[in-house]
Amino acid sequence: MRFRMRKLLLINLLGLIGVLWSATAFAQVRTVEGSVVDATDKTALPGVNVVISGTNKGTATDGDGKFRIELQPNENSLAFSFIGYQTQTVDVTNAQTVIYVDLAPDTQQLQEVIVVGYGEQKKSDITGATANIKGEELARQPVLTATQAMQGKVAGVQIISSGQPGSSPQIRIRGVSTALSGTTALYVVDGVLTDDITNINTADIVDMNILKDASAAAIYGSRGANGVVIITTKKGQAGGIKVSYNNNIGFRQAANMVKMANAREYSNYIQAATGAAPAQTPYDTDWYGTITRPGFAQQHNLSISGGTEKATHLLNIGYLNEKGILKNNSFRRLTLRLNEEYKLTSWLKVGLLSSYGNSDNQNGFGNVDVDPNGAIGGAYNDAYRAAPTVANYVDGRYGNTSGYQNVGNPLLDLMDNDIRVNENRLQGSTYIEVKPVSWITLRSSIGGDFRNSLNRGYFYQFNADQNTFLISGGNQYSNVSNLTVKSIQSFRWVWDNTVTLNKKFGLHEFTLLAGTTAEQYHYQALTGSRNGVGPDPNLWYLTTGNANSSQNDGTGDKWARNSYLTRLNYNYDGRYLLTATLRRDGSSRLPGANRWQIYPSVGVGWMLTREGFMQNQNIFDMLKIRGSYGKVGNDQIPTDAYTSKVDLNHGYGFNGSGNTADGFGQIRQVIDPSITWETTVEYDGAVEFGLLQNRLTGEVNFYDKRVNNALIDINSRRTAGDFDHSIFRNVMEIQNRGLEILLTWKGKAGNEFSYTISGNATFNQNKVLALNGGQAILGGSIGASQNFTTLSDNGQPVGSFYVLKTIGVFNTGADVANYVGKEGPIQPTAHAGDFKYQDTNGDGHIDDNDRVFAGSYQPKVYMGLNFSANYKAFDFALAIYGNLGNQVYNGKRAVRINGLDNVEKSVVYDRWTSQNQNQKNPGANTGNQLASDYYVSSGSFARINNITVGYTFPDSFLNRTRLTSFRVFATSQNTFTLKKYSGFTAELPGSPTNSGIELSTYPTTRTIAVGVNVGF
């Protein structure tokens, strides 16, 4: 009995202790509520993030700016953050239950830190032309690379994209600044230099900083001639483990498909052109419909991050899979990113920033390395020309298009081969940072970029007989199979060592950077080929083929750079700003006497709104004037440009006998051993301003960029032997002069609706200033005896179209006879319905000497308009991009390889006939037309680049789950394009002298996708 009583008392005592502990613990969890308003006009701010400091727990203000949150006993601080406002941290005592917070507008994020190359600067202190885009803005678009997502968002930056899966957009910063050297902008990913970021997952990016002018880019010396894009990837943050998952899944289709003549229209056209109708068949084939399909794309990204004050970690995993709109075409990419940072002591920090990417590109358009016949790219060209009266594929047999014209069956182009490019890429950098005292930072980092690519092309055996073609005699037969393999390896390392001194003396602040950087690149490729390899993919090895058919080849390249750099930043009281940079570059791509060059720059700024005489005005909240001068170089030329080259296996005879021995033959006989850097000199001036409490902000920027010593090939007189007598010399001068305008308005309507409108426009004029004795550069060959369509000459933009001028159409034979010159009819072989060309030089003949300039692919204006809005839990974004004043050349329409080629539907109905005479469109014809302005069209367009609608679930929903955030969205990419050009797309990338020409262009695609953003 006594034992039971003791047991009962013990149980009651423990229960009482438990109740008291629970009550005490419950009492210690307290609820804090309050509201957040604009510090200026006291209006409520909805959507403000309220986070418990040191944790990932938080909430957001509602439509009235109010919030409610629970705090544990050891949680005594709240952080309030909102786009466009300064982040504020508020301490909360145990006795406080209500908090009122006034958030101050961020004055155009003037205190925002911008990465400028080998360091950072406050945005207010920058004197060069730069731009910044946040990673979250880029990641919302369903695209492969961040470059494409940047389209239309930065003044002075033109992005030319493609619909091809796995392709990288072309970027031009402030126009075309070279004719034959490289035009690729420099990408710097966590300190690693690269020319390609297709391996970088957009979801990994914190922000992109674009250095546009020579002053800003001068710190990169010879690498900055075409502009610099600095990419900073995410790092872990101190606090609990954070997990996020983002995805989007959608469908793709061609944004614009050219309509071709059907079987009836085609037959009528051919009969009008030849006088005889083609043979009648029961087929009416839509060849573009045959080789295309609805595309499919999906992206998945998982991020895990966390750490302590001593160490932070981040692991990102990304997967992208695209099924192209072209049959048998796909692209897959897996990316892994591991970023680590360790603060070993208060003065020592080390870090690792690394990424791995694996991609697989199947039947990628233009994979010519292992596609010697151009089958994939040829499919689009063949689909344009193939007769619709030929079947595509019936009862196991292909239609023989070569029975009508000299093109292959487009479907067979795609199905009779298997071309695959598999690439592994490891990129990363490791660094050590030492601060012996607070104002000195020593940093050493070494980075590498290793690429290993295996390109494989298998071409099936295909016999041309009655069992394989509906009509015998097809031209796509191959008696034996072929396997071609190309292995490519490249490695680039970069080693940077810098010291930074930052010191403030009263109103004077100095930052001095000095350092060295070294870079080396090595590339090698081996190619092998054999016939007779079996069709089983498991046997696709060179050793399984016919040894007697073996062929092999190899190539490689190697170069190095070494540089010394220094930069001084000076700030007096936030009013007067100075940036001075000096870099000395050395490159092995140039001969020893000209291997080293010095590149200086200087930029100044004046913050007028900090002056006393501006304190009483009520117009400008911020007004800044800046100007700069800079000089940078470009060494992106062939490594052997200044050395003689030889070719192997040339037969050499002795003593006049017929006996020969293998020897060497010289390819480039005449060289200029004194070639030097292409040099860009740029002047830049700008005004930055903020009005109406910085709701309206903007920038107006003028630049004048001149390239001296641009390299071109100069033809010399032939002497003896079979040699290419072209000399690579520095003789060309190119100018880009332009104006950039950027305006942004941030507004609110009530307490629940906020919005941002941003627009930018760039006006650029490109011109060849001088050739200095060199010949104008011909370019733009489209085949079929049309060896050039562009000319880069004095006073004209680089790559200007240079063609004959049409002055009408001959309506009758009498018109032909009456068009005479000094020696009789100017076009004696012409007929009624043919073009009438202008005899420009008046010599009575039509030839290349009568060509005239007909515009350029370079736009006179390119612009972007971006709108975003938030209403309660909904968000909306709209992006528009376009350009004006550029021309494109319809090369596919201009070339008819065979008289029986198909034609576009519009050509059938808009052509000249004896009953419908006109002075614009020619009559039906079977031959190639001369290169003329008839095929030059306006390339102006405006496109809705992206529309996104999202919904973020409120805390009332999240509190019932383990989620910290949950957003769903729908998005559309390339939604609608307004254009004059009748082809697939007016976005036509290429080299400086060969751009703007459509031949076998992969069409741009429209994407409709849905996705989620989830935080744990």
PDB file of N, CA and C in Angstrom, residues 467-531:
ATOM      1  N   ASN A 467      13.615  -1.568-104.359  1.00  0.00           N
ATOM      2  CA  ASN A 467      13.085  -1.958-103.057  1.00  0.00           C
ATOM      3  C   ASN A 467      13.214  -0.859-102.010  1.00  0.00           C
ATOM      4  N   THR A 468      13.985   0.176-102.336  1.00  0.00           N
ATOM      5  CA  THR A 468      14.187   1.232-101.356  1.00  0.00           C
ATOM      6  C   THR A 468      13.606   2.566-101.791  1.00  0.00           C
ATOM      7  N   PHE A 469      13.534   2.829-103.100  1.00  0.00           N
ATOM      8  CA  PHE A 469      12.959   4.072-103.597  1.00  0.00           C
ATOM      9  C   PHE A 469      11.688   3.789-104.372  1.00  0.00           C
ATOM     10  N   LEU A 470      10.725   4.689-104.235  1.00  0.00           N
ATOM     11  CA  LEU A 470       9.500   4.566-105.030  1.00  0.00           C
ATOM     12  C   LEU A 470       9.809   4.768-106.514  1.00  0.00           C
ATOM     13  N   ILE A 471      10.804   5.596-106.789  1.00  0.00           N
ATOM     14  CA  ILE A 471      11.298   5.765-108.150  1.00  0.00           C
ATOM     15  C   ILE A 471      12.774   5.411-108.117  1.00  0.00           C
ATOM     16  N   SER A 472      13.241   4.547-108.975  1.00  0.00           N
ATOM     17  CA  SER A 472      14.619   4.077-108.918  1.00  0.00           C
ATOM     18  C   SER A 472      15.600   5.190-109.263  1.00  0.00           C
ATOM     19  N   GLY A 473      16.848   4.978-108.868  1.00  0.00           N
ATOM     20  CA  GLY A 473      17.910   5.915-109.237  1.00  0.00           C
ATOM     21  C   GLY A 473      18.150   7.008-108.227  1.00  0.00           C
ATOM     22  N   GLY A 474      17.809   6.802-106.963  1.00  0.00           N
ATOM     23  CA  GLY A 474      18.024   7.837-105.973  1.00  0.00           C
ATOM     24  C   GLY A 474      19.494   8.173-105.797  1.00  0.00           C
ATOM     25  N   ASN A 475      19.783   9.435-105.455  1.00  0.00           N
ATOM     26  CA  ASN A 475      21.178   9.864-105.332  1.00  0.00           C
ATOM     27  C   ASN A 475      21.705   9.777-103.906  1.00  0.00           C
ATOM     28  N   GLN A 476      20.962   9.163-103.004  1.00  0.00           N
ATOM     29  CA  GLN A 476      21.392   9.091-101.613  1.00  0.00           C
ATOM     30  C   GLN A 476      21.896   7.707-101.221  1.00  0.00           C
ATOM     31  N   TYR A 477      22.152   6.891-102.208  1.00  0.00           N
ATOM     32  CA  TYR A 477      22.586   5.542-101.881  1.00  0.00           C
ATOM     33  C   TYR A 477      24.034   5.533-101.395  1.00  0.00           C
ATOM     34  N   SER A 478      24.332   4.533-100.616  1.00  0.00           N
ATOM     35  CA  SER A 478      25.689   4.303-100.161  1.00  0.00           C
ATOM     36  C   SER A 478      25.887   2.800-100.097  1.00  0.00           C
ATOM     37  N   ASN A 479      26.845   2.294-100.870  1.00  0.00           N
ATOM     38  CA  ASN A 479      27.046   0.850-100.936  1.00  0.00           C
ATOM     39  C   ASN A 479      27.603   0.278 -99.637  1.00  0.00           C
ATOM     40  N   VAL A 480      28.268   1.146 -98.858  1.00  0.00           N
ATOM     41  CA  VAL A 480      28.845   0.677 -97.599  1.00  0.00           C
ATOM     42  C   VAL A 480      28.496   1.673 -96.500  1.00  0.00           C
ATOM     43  N   SER A 481      28.461   1.166 -95.296  1.00  0.00           N
ATOM     44  CA  SER A 481      28.258   2.047 -94.148  1.00  0.00           C
ATOM     45  C   SER A 481      29.559   2.761 -93.820  1.00  0.00           C
ATOM     46  N   ASN A 482      29.453   3.827 -93.041  1.00  0.00           N
ATOM     47  CA  ASN A 482      30.639   4.582 -92.655  1.00  0.00           C
ATOM     48  C   ASN A 482      30.504   5.042 -91.218  1.00  0.00           C
ATOM     49  N   LEU A 483      31.590   4.925 -90.485  1.00  0.00           N
ATOM     50  CA  LEU A 483      31.663   5.434 -89.113  1.00  0.00           C
ATOM     51  C   LEU A 483      32.812   6.441 -89.043  1.00  0.00           C
ATOM     52  N   THR A 484      32.509   7.646 -88.612  1.00  0.00           N
ATOM     53  CA  THR A 484      33.517   8.682 -88.421  1.00  0.00           C
ATOM     54  C   THR A 484      33.503   9.116 -86.959  1.00  0.00           C
ATOM     55  N   VAL A 485      34.655   9.129 -86.321  1.00  0.00           N
ATOM     56  CA  VAL A 485      34.768   9.479 -84.908  1.00  0.00           C
ATOM     57  C   VAL A 485      35.811  10.581 -84.760  1.00  0.00           C
ATOM     58  N   LYS A 486      35.466  11.597 -83.999  1.00  0.00           N
ATOM     59  CA  LYS A 486      36.404  12.677 -83.725  1.00  0.00           C
ATOM     60  C   LYS A 486      36.470  12.898 -82.227  1.00  0.00           C
ATOM     61  N   SER A 487      37.671  12.783 -81.684  1.00  0.00           N
ATOM     62  CA  SER A 487      37.888  13.001 -80.258  1.00  0.00           C
ATOM     63  C   SER A 487      38.578  14.349 -80.070  1.00  0.00           C
ATOM     64  N   ILE A 488      37.982  15.191 -79.233  1.00  0.00           N
ATOM     65  CA  ILE A 488      38.495  16.540 -79.016  1.00  0.00           C
ATOM     66  C   ILE A 488      38.755  16.730 -77.525  1.00  0.00           C
ATOM     67  N   GLN A 489      39.925  17.250 -77.227  1.00  0.00           N
ATOM     68  CA  GLN A 489      40.261  17.591 -75.848  1.00  0.00           C
ATOM     69  C   GLN A 489      40.826  19.005 -75.820  1.00  0.00           C
ATOM     70  N   SER A 490      40.389  19.761 -74.849  1.00  0.00           N
ATOM     71  CA  SER A 490      40.962  21.096 -74.663  1.00  0.00           C
ATOM     72  C   SER A 490      41.058  21.379 -73.176  1.00  0.00           C
ATOM     73  N   PHE A 491      42.062  22.184 -72.830  1.00  0.00           N
ATOM     74  CA  PHE A 491      42.255  22.549 -71.427  1.00  0.00           C
ATOM     75  C   PHE A 491      42.760  23.985 -71.358  1.00  0.00           C
ATOM     76  N   ARG A 492      42.129  24.759 -70.527  1.00  0.00           N
ATOM     77  CA  ARG A 492      42.535  26.143 -70.305  1.00  0.00           C
ATOM     78  C   ARG A 492      42.726  26.343 -68.803  1.00  0.00           C
ATOM     79  N   TRP A 493      43.868  26.920 -68.430  1.00  0.00           N
ATOM     80  CA  TRP A 493      44.051  27.282 -67.023  1.00  0.00           C
ATOM     81  C   TRP A 493      44.359  28.766 -66.922  1.00  0.00           C
ATOM     82  N   VAL A 494      43.911  29.343 -65.812  1.00  0.00           N
ATOM     83  CA  VAL A 494      44.110  30.763 -65.536  1.00  0.00           C
ATOM     84  C   VAL A 494      44.585  30.895 -64.094  1.00  0.00           C
ATOM     85  N   TRP A 495      45.669  31.635 -63.896  1.00  0.00           N
ATOM     86  CA  TRP A 495      46.213  31.834 -62.550  1.00  0.00           C
ATOM     87  C   TRP A 495      46.300  33.332 -62.294  1.00  0.00           C
ATOM     88  N   ASP A 496      45.538  33.802 -61.293  1.00  0.00           N
ATOM     89  CA  ASP A 496      45.500  35.216 -60.933  1.00  0.00           C
ATOM     90  C   ASP A 496      46.103  35.409 -59.541  1.00  0.00           C
ATOM     91  N   ASN A 497      46.884  36.466 -59.397  1.00  0.00           N
ATOM     92  CA  ASN A 497      47.435  36.852 -58.097  1.00  0.00           C
ATOM     93  C   ASN A 497      47.280  38.365 -57.955  1.00  0.00           C
ATOM     94  N   THR A 498      46.543  38.790 -56.946  1.00  0.00           N
ATOM     95  CA  THR A 498      46.282  40.216 -56.780  1.00  0.00           C
ATOM     96  C   THR A 498      46.444  40.638 -55.327  1.00  0.00           C
ATOM     97  N   VAL A 499      46.735  41.915 -55.164  1.00  0.00           N
ATOM     98  CA  VAL A 499      46.742  42.538 -53.849  1.00  0.00           C
ATOM     99  C   VAL A 499      45.879  43.792 -53.946  1.00  0.00           C
ATOM    100  N   THR A 500      44.995  43.968 -52.970  1.00  0.00           N
ATOM    101  CA  THR A 500      44.084  45.108 -52.960  1.00  0.00           C
ATOM    102  C   THR A 500      44.252  45.874 -51.661  1.00  0.00           C
ATOM    103  N   LEU A 501      44.471  47.178 -51.793  1.00  0.00           N
ATOM    104  CA  LEU A 501      44.597  48.063 -50.642  1.00  0.00           C
ATOM    105  C   LEU A 501      43.422  49.030 -50.644  1.00  0.00           C
ATOM    106  N   ASN A 502      42.689  49.059 -49.558  1.00  0.00           N
ATOM    107  CA  ASN A 502      41.557  49.971 -49.427  1.00  0.00           C
ATOM    108  C   ASN A 502      41.719  50.794 -48.156  1.00  0.00           C
ATOM    109  N   LYS A 503      41.818  52.105 -48.325  1.00  0.00           N
ATOM    110  CA  LYS A 503      42.088  52.970 -47.180  1.00  0.00           C
ATOM    111  C   LYS A 503      41.294  54.253 -47.320  1.00  0.00           C
ATOM    112  N   LYS A 504      40.809  54.746 -46.199  1.00  0.00           N
ATOM    113  CA  LYS A 504      40.050  55.989 -46.179  1.00  0.00           C
ATOM    114  C   LYS A 504      40.717  56.975 -45.235  1.00  0.00           C
ATOM    115  N   PHE A 505      40.924  58.209 -45.756  1.00  0.00           N
ATOM    116  CA  PHE A 505      41.508  59.290 -44.972  1.00  0.00           C
ATOM    117  C   PHE A 505      40.534  60.461 -45.010  1.00  0.00           C
ATOM    118  N   GLY A 506      39.733  60.571 -43.984  1.00  0.00           N
ATOM    119  CA  GLY A 506      38.737  61.635 -43.970  1.00  0.00           C
ATOM    120  C   GLY A 506      37.733  61.454 -45.087  1.00  0.00           C
ATOM    121  N   LEU A 507      37.674  62.427 -46.012  1.00  0.00           N
ATOM    122  CA  LEU A 507      36.748  62.359 -47.133  1.00  0.00           C
ATOM    123  C   LEU A 507      37.354  61.653 -48.341  1.00  0.00           C
ATOM    124  N   HIS A 508      38.599  61.232 -48.213  1.00  0.00           N
ATOM    125  CA  HIS A 508      39.293  60.602 -49.328  1.00  0.00           C
ATOM    126  C   HIS A 508      39.301  59.083 -49.131  1.00  0.00           C
ATOM    127  N   GLU A 509      38.899  58.370 -50.174  1.00  0.00           N
ATOM    128  CA  GLU A 509      38.927  56.910 -50.119  1.00  0.00           C
ATOM    129  C   GLU A 509      39.673  56.387 -51.343  1.00  0.00           C
ATOM    130  N   PHE A 510      40.648  55.513 -51.098  1.00  0.00           N
ATOM    131  CA  PHE A 510      41.467  54.957 -52.157  1.00  0.00           C
ATOM    132  C   PHE A 510      41.335  53.441 -52.153  1.00  0.00           C
ATOM    133  N   THR A 511      41.249  52.864 -53.361  1.00  0.00           N
ATOM    134  CA  THR A 511      41.350  51.419 -53.518  1.00  0.00           C
ATOM    135  C   THR A 511      42.348  51.158 -54.630  1.00  0.00           C
ATOM    136  N   LEU A 512      43.435  50.456 -54.299  1.00  0.00           N
ATOM    137  CA  LEU A 512      44.485  50.175 -55.265  1.00  0.00           C
ATOM    138  C   LEU A 512      44.581  48.669 -55.460  1.00  0.00           C
ATOM    139  N   LEU A 513      44.488  48.254 -56.713  1.00  0.00           N
ATOM    140  CA  LEU A 513      44.613  46.844 -57.068  1.00  0.00           C
ATOM    141  C   LEU A 513      45.852  46.671 -57.937  1.00  0.00           C
ATOM    142  N   ALA A 514      46.638  45.642 -57.671  1.00  0.00           N
ATOM    143  CA  ALA A 514      47.789  45.302 -58.506  1.00  0.00           C
ATOM    144  C   ALA A 514      47.895  43.790 -58.558  1.00  0.00           C
ATOM    145  N   GLY A 515      48.350  43.285 -59.709  1.00  0.00           N
ATOM    146  CA  GLY A 515      48.451  41.839 -59.792  1.00  0.00           C
ATOM    147  C   GLY A 515      48.979  41.351 -61.121  1.00  0.00           C
ATOM    148  N   THR A 516      49.045  40.047 -61.222  1.00  0.00           N
ATOM    149  CA  THR A 516      49.461  39.380 -62.454  1.00  0.00           C
ATOM    150  C   THR A 516      48.440  38.299 -62.778  1.00  0.00           C
ATOM    151  N   THR A 517      48.366  37.959 -64.042  1.00  0.00           N
ATOM    152  CA  THR A 517      47.505  36.865 -64.462  1.00  0.00           C
ATOM    153  C   THR A 517      48.173  36.141 -65.618  1.00  0.00           C
ATOM    154  N   ALA A 518      48.071  34.837 -65.617  1.00  0.00           N
ATOM    155  CA  ALA A 518      48.636  34.007 -66.680  1.00  0.00           C
ATOM    156  C   ALA A 518      47.562  33.045 -67.166  1.00  0.00           C
ATOM    157  N   GLU A 519      47.607  32.760 -68.459  1.00  0.00           N
ATOM    158  CA  GLU A 519      46.588  31.904 -69.068  1.00  0.00           C
ATOM    159  C   GLU A 519      47.242  31.052 -70.149  1.00  0.00           C
ATOM    160  N   GLN A 520      46.815  29.792 -70.244  1.00  0.00           N
ATOM    161  CA  GLN A 520      47.307  28.922 -71.307  1.00  0.00           C
ATOM    162  C   GLN A 520      46.165  28.040 -71.802  1.00  0.00           C
ATOM    163  N   TYR A 521      46.161  27.821 -73.105  1.00  0.00           N
ATOM    164  CA  TYR A 521      45.105  27.014 -73.735  1.00  0.00           C
ATOM    165  C   TYR A 521      45.756  25.975 -74.631  1.00  0.00           C
ATOM    166  N   HIS A 522      45.251  24.747 -74.555  1.00  0.00           N
ATOM    167  CA  HIS A 522      45.774  23.653 -75.373  1.00  0.00           C
ATOM    168  C   HIS A 522      44.600  22.874 -75.942  1.00  0.00           C
ATOM    169  N   TYR A 523      44.662  22.628 -77.250  1.00  0.00           N
ATOM    170  CA  TYR A 523      43.572  21.933 -77.951  1.00  0.00           C
ATOM    171  C   TYR A 523      44.172  20.885 -78.873  1.00  0.00           C
ATOM    172  N   GLN A 524      43.548  19.713 -78.907  1.00  0.00           N
ATOM    173  CA  GLN A 524      43.967  18.701 -79.873  1.00  0.00           C
ATOM    174  C   GLN A 524      42.757  17.860 -80.276  1.00  0.00           C
ATOM    175  N   ALA A 525      42.774  17.409 -81.527  1.00  0.00           N
ATOM    176  CA  ALA A 525      41.675  16.623 -82.053  1.00  0.00           C
ATOM    177  C   ALA A 525      42.217  15.515 -82.931  1.00  0.00           C
ATOM    178  N   LEU A 526      41.639  14.338 -82.805  1.00  0.00           N
ATOM    179  CA  LEU A 526      42.004  13.175 -83.618  1.00  0.00           C
ATOM    180  C   LEU A 526      40.741  12.667 -84.297  1.00  0.00           C
ATOM    181  N   THR A 527      40.830  12.400 -85.589  1.00  0.00           N
ATOM    182  CA  THR A 527      39.681  11.941 -86.364  1.00  0.00           C
ATOM    183  C   THR A 527      40.021  10.622 -87.043  1.00  0.00           C
ATOM    184  N   GLY A 528      39.113   9.675 -86.965  1.00  0.00           N
ATOM    185  CA  GLY A 528      39.275   8.401 -87.645  1.00  0.00           C
ATOM    186  C   GLY A 528      38.005   8.002 -88.358  1.00  0.00           C
ATOM    187  N   SER A 529      38.153   7.233 -89.441  1.00  0.00           N
ATOM    188  CA  SER A 529      36.986   6.843 -90.231  1.00  0.00           C
ATOM    189  C   SER A 529      37.212   5.470 -90.841  1.00  0.00           C
ATOM    190  N   ARG A 530      36.136   4.649 -90.865  1.00  0.00           N
ATOM    191  CA  ARG A 530      36.186   3.343 -91.526  1.00  0.00           C
ATOM    192  C   ARG A 530      34.824   3.010 -92.130  1.00  0.00           C
ATOM    193  N   ASN A 531      34.876   2.279 -93.224  1.00  0.00           N
ATOM    194  CA  ASN A 531      33.670   1.777 -93.862  1.00  0.00           C
ATOM    195  C   ASN A 531      33.376   0.367 -93.375  1.00  0.00           C
TER     196      ASN A 531
END
